[in-house]
Amino acid sequence: SQTIHQWPATLVQPVGSPLSLECTVEGTSNPNLYWYRQAAGRGLQLLFYSVGIGQISSEVPQNLSASRPQDRQFILSSKKLLLSDSGFYLCAWSVGILTGWSNYGYTFGSGTRLTVV
Amino acid sequence: TQLLEQSPQFLSIQEGENLTVYCNSSSVFSSLQWYRQEPGEGPVLLVTVVTGGEVKKLKRLTFQFGDARKDSSLHITAAQPGDTGLYLCAGGSSGSARQLTFGSGTQLTVLP
């Protein structure tokens, strides 16, 4: 079965410090991978998505970046964190091969709560 | 830019009551999904609907996709405290990346 791992679960970082959040998927190949950010009790904002190794698309211009060094690894980074980067970060995967929408869905990791102080 | 608006934003009801949550957009979607999220966890997929007018039932939950595939509703019959959570709708469009646009969420609290 497929599983998705995301870590760390919580993180408190000072303003101006770097960031690295990691997400890995097991049990599948060539997944589409996504990073979302969620404000408290609200909807999800798509930050980055990737359809393959080294292929990153950005939805929101900001001081965050993403990388996909391996097929099932997705990393979210920042060189210098801002207070506004605080939030709940979620990684998700979906099947990468073309298929109908009927059984399509995202599987999310358990999230990282980032607090920038 | 595709937007999904959910209503109500907050809903607090007593156990045993019925409720409906709405998800509306001016855009047409290839599919519409509903997720439920518990505090501190990632959302979990409940259902996917793809055909205009489609109705799917999951125990006490009934999901409907609008005829024009621009809106959807979630109806819960005889709500239970275990139904408490954040309900999110998400619309999908064609494209290799299959990105989903998420609604703003409905926070449901079912009181015992």
GROMACS .gro file of C-alpha atoms in nm:
model
  229
    1SER     CA    1   0.000   0.000   0.000
    2GLN     CA    2   0.102   0.358  -0.055
    3THR     CA    3   0.212   0.575   0.234
    4ILE     CA    4   0.328   0.933   0.263
    5HIS     CA    5   0.564   1.060   0.529
    6GLN     CA    6   0.612   1.424   0.619
    7TRP     CA    7   0.845   1.567   0.881
    8PRO     CA    8   0.898   1.732   1.115
    9ALA     CA    9   0.552   1.750   1.270
   10THR     CA   10   0.618   2.082   1.440
   11LEU     CA   11   0.887   2.343   1.396
   12VAL     CA   12   0.963   2.675   1.563
   13GLN     CA   13   1.215   2.885   1.374
   14PRO     CA   14   1.343   3.242   1.418
   15VAL     CA   15   1.291   3.501   1.148
   16GLY     CA   16   1.572   3.492   0.893
   17SER     CA   17   1.662   3.127   0.953
   18PRO     CA   18   1.656   2.863   0.676
   19LEU     CA   19   1.386   2.600   0.633
   20SER     CA   20   1.376   2.247   0.499
   21LEU     CA   21   1.062   2.033   0.509
   22GLU     CA   22   1.074   1.686   0.361
   23CYS     CA   23   0.808   1.460   0.217
   24THR     CA   24   0.849   1.106   0.088
   25VAL     CA   25   0.605   0.865  -0.071
   26GLU     CA   26   0.629   0.486  -0.062
   27GLY     CA   27   0.456   0.219  -0.263
   28THR     CA   28   0.406   0.404  -0.590
   29SER     CA   29   0.608   0.533  -0.883
   30ASN     CA   30   0.599   0.858  -1.077
   31PRO     CA   31   0.352   1.031  -0.845
   32ASN     CA   32   0.244   1.390  -0.881
   33LEU     CA   33   0.355   1.575  -0.569
   34TYR     CA   34   0.216   1.891  -0.412
   35TRP     CA   35   0.294   2.138  -0.133
   36TYR     CA   36   0.003   2.328   0.020
   37ARG     CA   37  -0.017   2.582   0.301
   38GLN     CA   38  -0.318   2.619   0.525
   39ALA     CA   39  -0.414   2.909   0.750
   40ALA     CA   40  -0.587   2.809   1.075
   41GLY     CA   41  -0.922   2.644   1.001
   42ARG     CA   42  -0.923   2.756   0.641
   43GLY     CA   43  -0.875   2.621   0.292
   44LEU     CA   44  -0.553   2.510   0.129
   45GLN     CA   45  -0.331   2.729  -0.087
   46LEU     CA   46  -0.127   2.548  -0.351
   47LEU     CA   47   0.240   2.647  -0.331
   48PHE     CA   48   0.424   2.407  -0.562
   49TYR     CA   49   0.358   2.097  -0.764
   50SER     CA   50   0.575   1.850  -0.951
   51VAL     CA   51   0.502   1.592  -1.220
   52GLY     CA   52   0.853   1.446  -1.227
   53ILE     CA   53   1.209   1.459  -1.100
   54GLY     CA   54   1.347   1.812  -1.125
   55GLN     CA   55   1.016   1.949  -1.257
   56ILE     CA   56   0.875   2.214  -1.025
   57SER     CA   57   0.590   2.456  -1.089
   58SER     CA   58   0.523   2.747  -0.858
   59GLU     CA   59   0.176   2.883  -0.797
   60VAL     CA   60   0.254   3.166  -0.556
   61PRO     CA   61   0.562   3.394  -0.577
   62GLN     CA   62   0.729   3.407  -0.237
   63ASN     CA   63   1.054   3.334  -0.059
   64LEU     CA   64   0.989   2.960  -0.060
   65SER     CA   65   1.125   2.708  -0.311
   66ALA     CA   66   1.074   2.340  -0.378
   67SER     CA   67   1.286   2.062  -0.517
   68ARG     CA   68   1.232   1.702  -0.624
   69PRO     CA   69   1.571   1.530  -0.619
   70GLN     CA   70   1.421   1.180  -0.638
   71ASP     CA   71   1.102   1.035  -0.781
   72ARG     CA   72   0.929   1.004  -0.445
   73GLN     CA   73   1.092   1.289  -0.251
   74PHE     CA   74   0.967   1.645  -0.237
   75ILE     CA   75   1.139   1.917  -0.036
   76LEU     CA   76   1.016   2.263   0.061
   77SER     CA   77   1.287   2.516   0.145
   78SER     CA   78   1.355   2.874   0.234
   79LYS     CA   79   1.681   3.062   0.272
   80LYS     CA   80   1.536   3.322   0.512
   81LEU     CA   81   1.203   3.275   0.685
   82LEU     CA   82   0.954   3.558   0.733
   83LEU     CA   83   0.689   3.588   1.003
   84SER     CA   84   0.427   3.547   0.730
   85ASP     CA   85   0.564   3.201   0.650
   86SER     CA   86   0.403   3.062   0.965
   87GLY     CA   87   0.129   2.809   0.894
   88PHE     CA   88   0.038   2.446   0.847
   89TYR     CA   89   0.224   2.290   0.555
   90LEU     CA   90   0.083   1.985   0.383
   91CYS     CA   91   0.241   1.754   0.129
   92ALA     CA   92   0.020   1.541  -0.094
   93TRP     CA   93   0.055   1.293  -0.376
   94SER     CA   94  -0.169   1.168  -0.655
   95VAL     CA   95  -0.133   0.916  -0.934
   96GLY     CA   96   0.085   1.051  -1.208
   97ILE     CA   97  -0.035   0.838  -1.499
   98LEU     CA   98  -0.327   0.963  -1.703
   99THR     CA   99  -0.644   0.815  -1.567
  100GLY     CA  100  -1.007   0.906  -1.536
  101TRP     CA  101  -1.131   1.134  -1.262
  102SER     CA  102  -1.371   0.883  -1.109
  103ASN     CA  103  -1.136   0.746  -0.847
  104TYR     CA  104  -0.895   1.036  -0.839
  105GLY     CA  105  -0.791   1.197  -0.514
  106TYR     CA  106  -0.505   1.332  -0.312
  107THR     CA  107  -0.344   1.153  -0.022
  108PHE     CA  108  -0.206   1.399   0.229
  109GLY     CA  109   0.073   1.372   0.480
  110SER     CA  110   0.006   1.457   0.842
  111GLY     CA  111   0.142   1.810   0.803
  112THR     CA  112   0.407   2.034   0.958
  113ARG     CA  113   0.308   2.315   1.192
  114LEU     CA  114   0.563   2.594   1.132
  115THR     CA  115   0.584   2.889   1.368
  116VAL     CA  116   0.823   3.168   1.279
  117VAL     CA  117   0.915   3.381   1.580
  118THR     CA  118  -0.817   3.193  -1.141
  119GLN     CA  119  -1.068   2.932  -1.026
  120LEU     CA  120  -1.231   2.997  -0.689
  121LEU     CA  121  -1.451   2.776  -0.474
  122GLU     CA  122  -1.667   2.933  -0.208
  123GLN     CA  123  -1.806   2.724   0.074
  124SER     CA  124  -2.097   2.808   0.299
  125PRO     CA  125  -2.153   2.825   0.580
  126GLN     CA  126  -1.804   2.893   0.715
  127PHE     CA  127  -1.899   2.769   1.062
  128LEU     CA  128  -2.181   2.536   1.166
  129SER     CA  129  -2.265   2.418   1.517
  130ILE     CA  130  -2.555   2.177   1.558
  131GLN     CA  131  -2.695   1.925   1.803
  132GLU     CA  132  -2.652   1.552   1.759
  133GLY     CA  133  -2.929   1.407   1.544
  134GLU     CA  134  -2.988   1.718   1.332
  135ASN     CA  135  -2.948   1.731   0.955
  136LEU     CA  136  -2.724   1.977   0.773
  137THR     CA  137  -2.612   2.081   0.425
  138VAL     CA  138  -2.283   2.238   0.322
  139TYR     CA  139  -2.251   2.415  -0.011
  140CYS     CA  140  -1.959   2.460  -0.250
  141ASN     CA  141  -2.001   2.709  -0.536
  142SER     CA  142  -1.791   2.837  -0.823
  143SER     CA  143  -1.830   3.027  -1.147
  144SER     CA  144  -1.591   2.778  -1.311
  145VAL     CA  145  -1.663   2.436  -1.455
  146PHE     CA  146  -1.468   2.149  -1.302
  147SER     CA  147  -1.386   1.803  -1.436
  148SER     CA  148  -1.436   1.662  -1.089
  149LEU     CA  149  -1.537   1.774  -0.745
  150GLN     CA  150  -1.404   1.616  -0.430
  151TRP     CA  151  -1.489   1.641  -0.064
  152TYR     CA  152  -1.237   1.598   0.217
  153ARG     CA  153  -1.265   1.597   0.596
  154GLN     CA  154  -0.985   1.720   0.815
  155GLU     CA  155  -0.925   1.664   1.185
  156PRO     CA  156  -0.720   1.916   1.388
  157GLY     CA  157  -0.346   1.873   1.330
  158GLU     CA  158  -0.395   1.619   1.053
  159GLY     CA  159  -0.404   1.621   0.675
  160PRO     CA  160  -0.739   1.614   0.491
  161VAL     CA  161  -0.883   1.272   0.407
  162LEU     CA  162  -1.072   1.212   0.084
  163LEU     CA  163  -1.443   1.129   0.130
  164VAL     CA  164  -1.573   1.118  -0.226
  165THR     CA  165  -1.513   1.218  -0.588
  166VAL     CA  166  -1.797   1.312  -0.823
  167VAL     CA  167  -1.739   1.364  -1.194
  168THR     CA  168  -2.071   1.370  -1.378
  169GLY     CA  169  -2.313   1.663  -1.373
  170GLY     CA  170  -2.610   1.574  -1.151
  171GLU     CA  171  -2.425   1.281  -0.995
  172VAL     CA  172  -2.527   1.178  -0.644
  173LYS     CA  173  -2.314   0.959  -0.419
  174LYS     CA  174  -2.396   0.829  -0.075
  175LEU     CA  175  -2.152   0.735   0.196
  176LYS     CA  176  -2.354   0.605   0.494
  177ARG     CA  177  -2.523   0.918   0.633
  178LEU     CA  178  -2.343   1.152   0.393
  179THR     CA  179  -2.493   1.243   0.053
  180PHE     CA  180  -2.286   1.427  -0.206
  181GLN     CA  181  -2.425   1.592  -0.519
  182PHE     CA  182  -2.251   1.750  -0.818
  183GLY     CA  183  -2.442   2.029  -0.987
  184ASP     CA  184  -2.579   1.974  -1.338
  185ALA     CA  185  -2.339   2.234  -1.480
  186ARG     CA  186  -2.046   2.095  -1.276
  187LYS     CA  187  -1.993   2.431  -1.108
  188ASP     CA  188  -2.125   2.351  -0.762
  189SER     CA  189  -2.169   2.072  -0.512
  190SER     CA  190  -2.339   2.000  -0.184
  191LEU     CA  191  -2.279   1.773   0.112
  192HIS     CA  192  -2.578   1.665   0.320
  193ILE     CA  193  -2.539   1.487   0.651
  194THR     CA  194  -2.836   1.308   0.803
  195ALA     CA  195  -2.864   1.260   1.178
  196ALA     CA  196  -2.525   1.416   1.254
  197GLN     CA  197  -2.308   1.258   1.521
  198PRO     CA  198  -2.022   1.407   1.728
  199GLY     CA  199  -1.782   1.196   1.521
  200ASP     CA  200  -1.879   1.404   1.216
  201THR     CA  201  -1.709   1.707   1.372
  202GLY     CA  202  -1.429   1.844   1.157
  203LEU     CA  203  -1.333   2.078   0.876
  204TYR     CA  204  -1.501   1.988   0.548
  205LEU     CA  205  -1.324   2.096   0.231
  206CYS     CA  206  -1.443   2.079  -0.127
  207ALA     CA  207  -1.189   2.073  -0.408
  208GLY     CA  208  -1.229   2.113  -0.782
  209GLY     CA  209  -1.010   1.948  -1.039
  210SER     CA  210  -0.946   2.052  -1.399
  211SER     CA  211  -0.770   1.894  -1.694
  212GLY     CA  212  -0.395   1.910  -1.708
  213SER     CA  213  -0.111   1.669  -1.646
  214ALA     CA  214  -0.052   1.789  -1.291
  215ARG     CA  215  -0.417   1.747  -1.187
  216GLN     CA  216  -0.397   2.041  -0.948
  217LEU     CA  217  -0.689   2.084  -0.715
  218THR     CA  218  -0.841   2.414  -0.613
  219PHE     CA  219  -0.969   2.398  -0.256
  220GLY     CA  220  -1.262   2.578  -0.105
  221SER     CA  221  -1.237   2.790   0.207
  222GLY     CA  222  -1.374   2.515   0.430
  223THR     CA  223  -1.672   2.459   0.661
  224GLN     CA  224  -1.598   2.397   1.028
  225LEU     CA  225  -1.866   2.163   1.160
  226THR     CA  226  -1.920   2.102   1.531
  227VAL     CA  227  -2.176   1.844   1.640
  228LEU     CA  228  -2.266   1.876   2.004
  229PRO     CA  229  -2.370   1.567   2.203
   0.00000   0.00000   0.00000
